[in-house]
Short mmCIF file of C-alpha atoms in Angstrom, two decimals:
data_model
loop_
_atom_site.label_atom_id
_atom_site.label_comp_id
_atom_site.label_asym_id
_atom_site.label_seq_id
_atom_site.Cartn_x
_atom_site.Cartn_y
_atom_site.Cartn_z
CA MET A 1 0.03 0.01 0.05
CA GLU A 2 0.85 3.50 -0.62
CA ALA A 3 3.40 4.83 2.43
CA GLY A 4 1.56 6.72 4.79
CA GLN A 5 -1.77 4.96 4.55
CA LEU A 6 -1.61 2.04 6.80
CA PRO A 7 1.90 1.26 6.75
CA GLU A 8 1.87 -1.80 9.29
CA LEU A 9 -0.60 -3.74 7.34
CA LEU A 10 -0.09 -5.84 4.42
CA LEU A 11 -2.27 -6.06 1.24
CA GLU A 12 -3.31 -10.05 1.03
CA LYS A 13 -5.74 -10.84 -1.64
CA ARG A 14 -9.02 -9.61 -0.36
CA ASN A 15 -7.93 -8.78 3.15
CA LEU A 16 -5.52 -6.64 4.87
CA ARG A 17 -2.95 -8.34 7.52
CA CYS A 18 -1.13 -7.22 10.37
CA PRO A 19 2.59 -8.72 10.18
CA ARG A 20 2.69 -8.25 13.91
CA CYS A 21 -0.36 -10.04 15.29
CA LYS A 22 -1.20 -11.80 11.92
CA CYS A 23 -4.82 -10.42 12.23
CA LYS A 24 -6.83 -10.27 8.92
CA TYR A 25 -9.20 -7.30 8.20
CA PRO A 26 -11.65 -7.52 5.28
CA ILE A 27 -11.85 -4.78 2.48
CA GLU A 28 -15.51 -4.08 1.98
CA ARG A 29 -16.30 -2.61 -1.33
CA GLY A 30 -13.03 -1.18 -1.43
CA ILE A 31 -12.89 0.14 2.03
CA PRO A 32 -10.84 -1.81 4.75
CA ASN A 33 -12.58 -2.73 7.84
CA LEU A 34 -10.31 -2.12 10.87
CA VAL A 35 -13.16 -2.57 13.59
CA THR A 36 -11.52 -5.32 16.23
CA ASP A 37 -15.08 -5.62 17.82
CA PRO A 38 -17.97 -6.83 15.62
CA LYS A 39 -20.33 -5.60 18.40
CA LEU A 40 -19.48 -2.13 17.74
CA ARG A 41 -21.86 0.19 15.53
CA THR A 42 -23.96 3.41 15.32
CA LYS A 43 -27.58 3.92 16.28
CA LEU A 44 -27.33 6.58 13.73
CA GLU A 45 -27.43 4.48 10.90
CA ASP A 46 -31.00 3.55 11.97
CA ILE A 47 -32.33 7.16 10.95
CA ASP A 48 -32.53 9.44 8.15
CA TYR A 49 -29.34 11.40 9.41
CA ASP A 50 -29.11 14.31 6.83
CA THR A 51 -32.90 14.90 6.96
CA ALA A 52 -33.06 14.82 10.90
CA HIS A 53 -30.28 17.52 11.07
CA GLY A 54 -31.11 19.66 8.18
CA ILE A 55 -27.90 18.49 6.20
CA ASP A 56 -28.00 19.51 2.47
CA GLU A 57 -25.64 20.96 0.30
CA LYS A 58 -25.80 24.50 1.60
CA ARG A 59 -25.29 23.25 5.02
CA ARG A 60 -22.03 21.29 3.97
CA ILE A 61 -20.92 24.54 2.21
CA ASN A 62 -21.26 26.77 5.50
CA THR A 63 -19.69 23.93 7.48
CA PHE A 64 -16.59 24.13 5.72
CA SER A 65 -16.58 27.74 5.76
CA ASP A 66 -16.62 27.81 9.51
CA TRP A 67 -13.76 25.01 9.49
CA GLN A 68 -11.65 27.22 7.11
CA ALA A 69 -11.67 29.98 9.32
CA VAL A 70 -10.50 27.65 11.89
CA PHE A 71 -7.61 26.06 9.78
CA ASP A 72 -6.67 30.07 8.83
CA ASN A 73 -6.52 31.14 12.19
CA GLN A 74 -4.21 28.06 13.34
CA CYS A 75 -2.16 28.21 10.22
CA VAL A 76 -2.45 24.41 9.69
CA SER A 77 -0.30 22.40 7.24
CA THR A 78 -2.35 21.17 3.99
CA ASP A 79 -0.47 17.93 3.69
CA ARG A 80 -2.50 15.24 5.46
CA ILE A 81 -5.80 15.52 7.38
CA LEU A 82 -7.67 12.50 9.22
CA GLU A 83 -11.36 13.20 10.04
CA ILE A 84 -12.87 11.02 12.67
CA GLY A 85 -16.43 10.30 12.90
CA SER A 86 -17.18 11.57 9.28
CA GLY A 87 -20.99 10.43 9.38
CA THR A 88 -22.59 11.40 6.26
CA GLY A 89 -20.07 13.85 4.81
CA ASN A 90 -21.09 17.12 6.41
CA LEU A 91 -17.49 18.07 6.82
CA THR A 92 -16.00 15.61 4.48
CA TRP A 93 -17.48 17.19 1.34
CA GLY A 94 -15.58 20.25 2.18
CA LEU A 95 -12.28 18.63 2.90
CA MET A 96 -12.78 16.85 -0.50
CA HIS A 97 -14.06 19.43 -2.61
CA GLN A 98 -12.87 23.17 -1.34
CA SER A 99 -9.76 22.49 0.96
CA ASP A 100 -6.25 22.64 0.03
CA PHE A 101 -4.99 19.30 1.75
CA ARG A 102 -3.27 17.17 -0.43
CA GLU A 103 -4.49 13.73 1.15
CA VAL A 104 -7.96 13.62 3.31
CA PHE A 105 -8.48 10.34 5.50
CA ALA A 106 -12.01 9.87 6.23
CA THR A 107 -13.05 7.47 9.06
CA ASP A 108 -16.06 6.13 10.66
CA ILE A 109 -17.24 3.06 12.27
CA SER A 110 -19.93 2.91 10.00
CA GLY A 111 -19.31 1.26 6.43
CA LYS A 112 -22.82 2.34 5.41
CA PHE A 113 -21.70 5.96 5.95
CA LEU A 114 -18.56 5.69 4.32
CA ARG A 115 -19.67 4.30 1.34
CA GLY A 116 -22.20 6.75 0.71
CA ILE A 117 -19.55 9.24 0.92
CA SER A 118 -17.42 7.67 -1.37
CA ASP A 119 -20.21 7.24 -3.91
CA ALA A 120 -22.04 10.66 -3.52
CA PHE A 121 -18.71 13.12 -3.17
CA SER A 122 -15.92 11.34 -4.90
CA ALA A 123 -16.54 12.66 -8.23
CA GLY A 124 -14.68 16.15 -8.87
CA ALA A 125 -12.93 16.16 -5.63
CA LYS A 126 -9.50 18.03 -5.38
CA ASN A 127 -7.50 15.67 -3.41
CA GLN A 128 -6.92 12.04 -2.89
CA THR A 129 -9.33 10.54 -0.26
CA TYR A 130 -8.97 7.19 1.71
CA TYR A 131 -11.72 5.64 3.59
CA TYR A 132 -11.27 3.27 6.74
CA ILE A 133 -14.04 1.67 8.95
CA CYS A 134 -12.41 1.86 12.16
CA ASP A 135 -13.17 2.33 15.97
CA ALA A 136 -12.21 6.24 17.29
CA ASN A 137 -10.44 4.81 20.18
CA VAL A 138 -8.19 2.31 18.11
CA LEU A 139 -6.96 4.63 15.21
CA PRO A 140 -5.02 2.11 12.89
CA PHE A 141 -2.17 4.76 11.90
CA ASN A 142 1.46 4.74 12.57
CA LYS A 143 2.79 7.34 14.99
CA GLY A 144 3.10 10.69 13.68
CA THR A 145 1.23 10.24 10.52
CA PHE A 146 -1.03 13.28 10.35
CA ASP A 147 -0.54 17.19 10.26
CA VAL A 148 -4.25 17.74 11.29
CA VAL A 149 -6.81 15.50 12.96
CA VAL A 150 -10.52 16.85 12.86
CA GLY A 151 -13.98 15.75 14.24
CA HIS A 152 -17.21 17.55 13.62
CA SER A 153 -19.50 17.20 16.66
CA VAL A 154 -18.29 13.47 17.53
CA LEU A 155 -16.13 13.76 20.45
CA HIS A 156 -19.20 14.01 22.80
CA HIS A 157 -20.56 10.66 21.35
CA PHE A 158 -17.42 8.60 22.61
CA LEU A 159 -17.94 7.34 25.94
CA ASN A 160 -14.26 7.12 26.49
CA TYR A 161 -13.33 10.17 24.77
CA GLU A 162 -10.18 10.56 26.94
CA THR A 163 -8.61 7.18 24.78
CA THR A 164 -9.62 8.94 21.54
CA LEU A 165 -7.51 12.14 22.53
CA GLU A 166 -4.36 9.58 23.63
CA SER A 167 -4.69 7.95 20.25
CA VAL A 168 -4.89 11.56 18.24
CA PHE A 169 -2.07 12.44 20.00
CA ARG A 170 -0.04 9.54 19.05
CA ILE A 171 -0.89 9.90 15.23
CA LEU A 172 -0.20 13.43 14.97
CA LYS A 173 3.19 14.80 13.77
CA PRO A 174 5.08 17.05 16.03
CA GLY A 175 3.45 20.36 15.74
CA GLY A 176 0.41 19.05 14.48
CA VAL A 177 -3.06 19.98 15.50
CA ALA A 178 -6.24 18.18 16.38
CA ILE A 179 -9.56 20.12 16.26
CA PHE A 180 -13.04 19.42 17.34
CA TYR A 181 -16.47 20.92 16.84
CA GLU A 182 -18.21 20.45 20.40
CA PRO A 183 -20.98 21.47 22.80
CA ILE A 184 -18.87 23.57 25.61
CA ILE A 185 -20.67 23.94 29.00
CA GLN A 186 -19.21 27.48 29.52
CA GLY A 187 -21.77 28.48 26.38
CA LYS A 188 -24.53 25.88 26.68
CA ILE A 189 -24.94 26.84 30.60
CA PHE A 190 -26.40 30.15 29.57
CA VAL A 191 -28.78 28.69 27.33
CA ALA A 192 -30.02 26.26 30.25
CA PHE A 193 -30.03 29.44 32.48
CA ILE A 194 -31.92 31.59 30.25
CA LEU A 195 -34.61 28.60 29.43
CA ASP A 196 -35.02 27.85 33.17
CA LEU A 197 -35.52 31.60 34.07
CA VAL A 198 -38.33 31.98 30.87
CA SER A 199 -40.29 29.04 32.62
CA ARG A 200 -39.93 30.20 36.20
CA ILE A 201 -41.10 33.80 35.25
CA ASP A 202 -44.04 32.38 33.45
CA ARG A 203 -45.17 30.45 36.35
CA ALA A 204 -44.52 33.07 39.11
CA GLN A 205 -45.94 35.91 36.76
CA ALA A 206 -48.79 33.68 35.82
CA MET A 207 -48.13 34.83 32.29
CA GLY A 208 -49.65 31.78 30.90
CA VAL A 209 -47.29 31.84 27.48
CA LEU A 210 -45.87 28.07 28.04
CA ASP A 211 -48.25 25.01 28.69
CA GLU A 212 -47.10 22.30 31.00
CA LYS A 213 -45.96 20.36 28.44
CA GLU A 214 -43.49 23.11 27.20
CA HIS A 215 -42.42 23.70 30.80
CA GLU A 216 -41.78 20.02 31.24
CA LYS A 217 -39.74 20.02 27.97
CA ILE A 218 -37.57 23.16 29.35
CA ARG A 219 -37.04 21.08 32.40
CA LEU A 220 -35.61 18.11 30.56
CA ILE A 221 -33.46 20.11 28.22
CA VAL A 222 -31.99 21.91 31.42
CA GLY A 223 -31.31 18.57 33.16
CA HIS A 224 -29.72 17.44 30.11
CA ILE A 225 -27.17 20.41 30.02
CA THR A 226 -26.43 20.39 33.79
CA LYS A 227 -26.36 16.40 33.87
CA GLU A 228 -22.85 16.32 35.17
CA LYS A 229 -23.88 17.44 38.65
CA ARG A 230 -26.24 14.51 38.80
CA LEU A 231 -24.16 11.78 36.91
CA GLY A 232 -20.61 12.88 37.09
CA ALA A 233 -18.25 10.34 35.70
CA ASP A 234 -20.86 7.41 36.03
CA LYS A 235 -20.19 5.87 32.69
CA LYS A 236 -22.63 2.86 33.22
CA LYS A 237 -25.19 5.89 32.64
CA LEU A 238 -23.46 7.70 30.07
CA ALA A 239 -23.12 4.99 27.74
CA LYS A 240 -27.21 4.90 27.39
CA MET A 241 -27.19 8.42 26.25
CA GLU A 242 -26.48 9.25 22.56
CA ASP A 243 -25.05 12.84 23.73
CA LYS A 244 -22.70 11.95 26.65
CA TYR A 245 -20.82 15.00 27.56
CA ILE A 246 -20.81 18.61 27.19
CA PHE A 247 -17.26 19.66 27.70
CA ASP A 248 -15.67 22.07 30.26
CA LEU A 249 -12.64 24.08 28.91
CA GLY A 250 -10.87 23.86 32.21
CA SER A 251 -10.90 19.94 32.42
CA LEU A 252 -9.92 19.68 29.00
CA SER A 253 -6.99 21.77 29.54
CA LYS A 254 -5.84 19.61 32.28
CA LEU A 255 -6.36 16.47 30.26
CA ALA A 256 -4.54 17.97 27.33
CA HIS A 257 -1.61 18.53 29.18
CA ARG A 258 -1.66 15.34 31.03
CA ILE A 259 -1.69 13.67 27.66
CA GLY A 260 1.06 15.54 26.24
CA TYR A 261 -0.35 18.19 24.25
CA SER A 262 1.65 21.48 24.36
CA GLU A 263 -1.17 23.84 23.92
CA PHE A 264 -5.01 23.71 24.35
CA GLY A 265 -7.42 26.34 23.59
CA SER A 266 -10.88 27.05 21.97
CA MET A 267 -12.50 29.21 19.13
CA ASN A 268 -15.99 30.40 19.22
CA TYR A 269 -18.30 29.43 16.56
CA ARG A 270 -18.45 32.57 14.73
CA GLU A 271 -18.51 35.67 16.52
CA LEU A 272 -20.34 35.78 19.95
CA LEU A 273 -23.59 37.53 20.01
CA PRO A 274 -23.63 39.00 23.33
CA ASN A 275 -27.47 38.91 24.09
CA TYR A 276 -27.49 35.15 23.80
CA ARG A 277 -30.98 35.20 21.88
CA ALA A 278 -29.96 33.24 18.83
CA TYR A 279 -28.84 30.43 20.63
CA VAL A 280 -31.67 30.25 23.29
CA PHE A 281 -34.20 30.56 19.61
CA HIS A 282 -32.15 27.51 18.24
CA GLN A 283 -33.11 25.48 20.95
CA TRP A 284 -36.48 26.75 21.13
CA VAL A 285 -37.11 25.69 17.65
CA MET A 286 -35.33 22.36 18.28
CA MET A 287 -37.95 21.75 21.09
CA GLY A 288 -40.64 22.64 18.50
CA PHE A 289 -41.86 25.70 20.50
CA ASP A 290 -43.92 28.56 18.67
CA THR A 291 -41.27 31.23 18.11
CA ILE A 292 -43.53 33.93 18.56
CA LYS A 293 -43.91 32.80 22.36
CA LEU A 294 -40.04 33.51 22.97
CA GLN A 295 -40.78 37.20 21.90
CA LYS A 296 -42.78 37.48 25.42
CA PHE A 297 -39.47 36.96 27.01
CA GLU A 298 -37.35 39.63 25.03
CA PHE A 299 -36.38 41.57 28.19
CA ILE A 300 -34.25 38.78 29.32
CA PHE A 301 -32.00 38.67 26.38
CA ASP A 302 -31.98 42.54 26.72
CA SER A 303 -30.69 42.28 30.40
CA PHE A 304 -28.24 39.62 29.42
CA GLY A 305 -26.64 41.41 26.42
CA GLU A 306 -26.64 44.51 28.70
CA THR A 307 -24.60 42.86 31.75
CA ILE A 308 -23.03 39.59 31.22
CA GLY A 309 -23.06 39.26 27.49
CA GLY A 310 -21.99 42.90 26.97
CA LEU A 311 -19.30 42.82 29.81
CA LEU A 312 -17.96 39.54 29.63
CA ALA A 313 -17.69 39.07 25.30
CA GLN A 314 -14.32 38.36 25.38
CA THR A 315 -14.47 35.11 28.03
CA ILE A 316 -17.78 33.73 27.09
CA SER A 317 -18.33 30.73 24.87
CA THR A 318 -20.95 30.00 22.31
CA PRO A 319 -22.94 26.84 23.21
CA MET A 320 -20.93 25.09 20.27
CA GLY A 321 -17.19 25.72 19.56
CA PHE A 322 -14.06 24.79 18.19
CA LEU A 323 -11.68 22.59 20.83
CA ILE A 324 -7.91 23.04 19.70
CA PHE A 325 -5.32 20.47 20.73
CA ARG A 326 -1.49 21.17 19.58
CA LYS A 327 0.96 18.48 19.92
#
């Protein structure tokens, strides 16, 4: 195989063989399957993921535009990039068609997703793209293989994301950078706070804007955002959840340096909007609420923008943001 792909594996008829442990891995429709545990799968295969998440060509273009801003900010090398958890290709499309990377490596635990990307996006790609079915915690690449490793809204799904970050550290070149787009508690907590405030004011003032089902939905989403205070590091309970983590920047910084990364930082998802209305509005729509009802609580956003958002704009995070680990 070409140097830099999987140097430790040998091509043997329709399989790849590891010369060390002699294990064989099948090649499925041209894509190596390197998953060591056959029980591993993603539940996301069971739904129409793109429709459920509003992913179309326009969304893919916008997604890459946001990522390109981060690449430019971090002055990343454009030689070889690995994407973890490519899914249906929301980011992969841009890496293949709009980026300057010489080689793109797309990985996912789902062969179905990777085959879909290959079939739909390969034509007209600017670079050489390779596909590997593999577990994010067992990345089958040699030490120091990649200049950049990325993941778009994937790390919070991994029960043992710490192991993923350790694997990423191993395969990054010295000076290489790993970037993940993820939920951040320093931003999400303000969404929870404002929603909880809306519910409390509606009840206390007998406004009657929200019905009981809507109050319950708010209670559940606030509980989800603040679940760490109840669950802590109880991985048995977290394992049952699809969205397992909302990341704390301080804890991640300590973890990054413990693993060996030389730097850890974050970038907001686009420019912060100090009144936080747009971020709460997004959650409001996701809950299926009538957007007109939110207008009854504009005074909360005005207050937030004039106080917390206005004075701490340089330190507040957007609810979703980019986590940056440099080796």
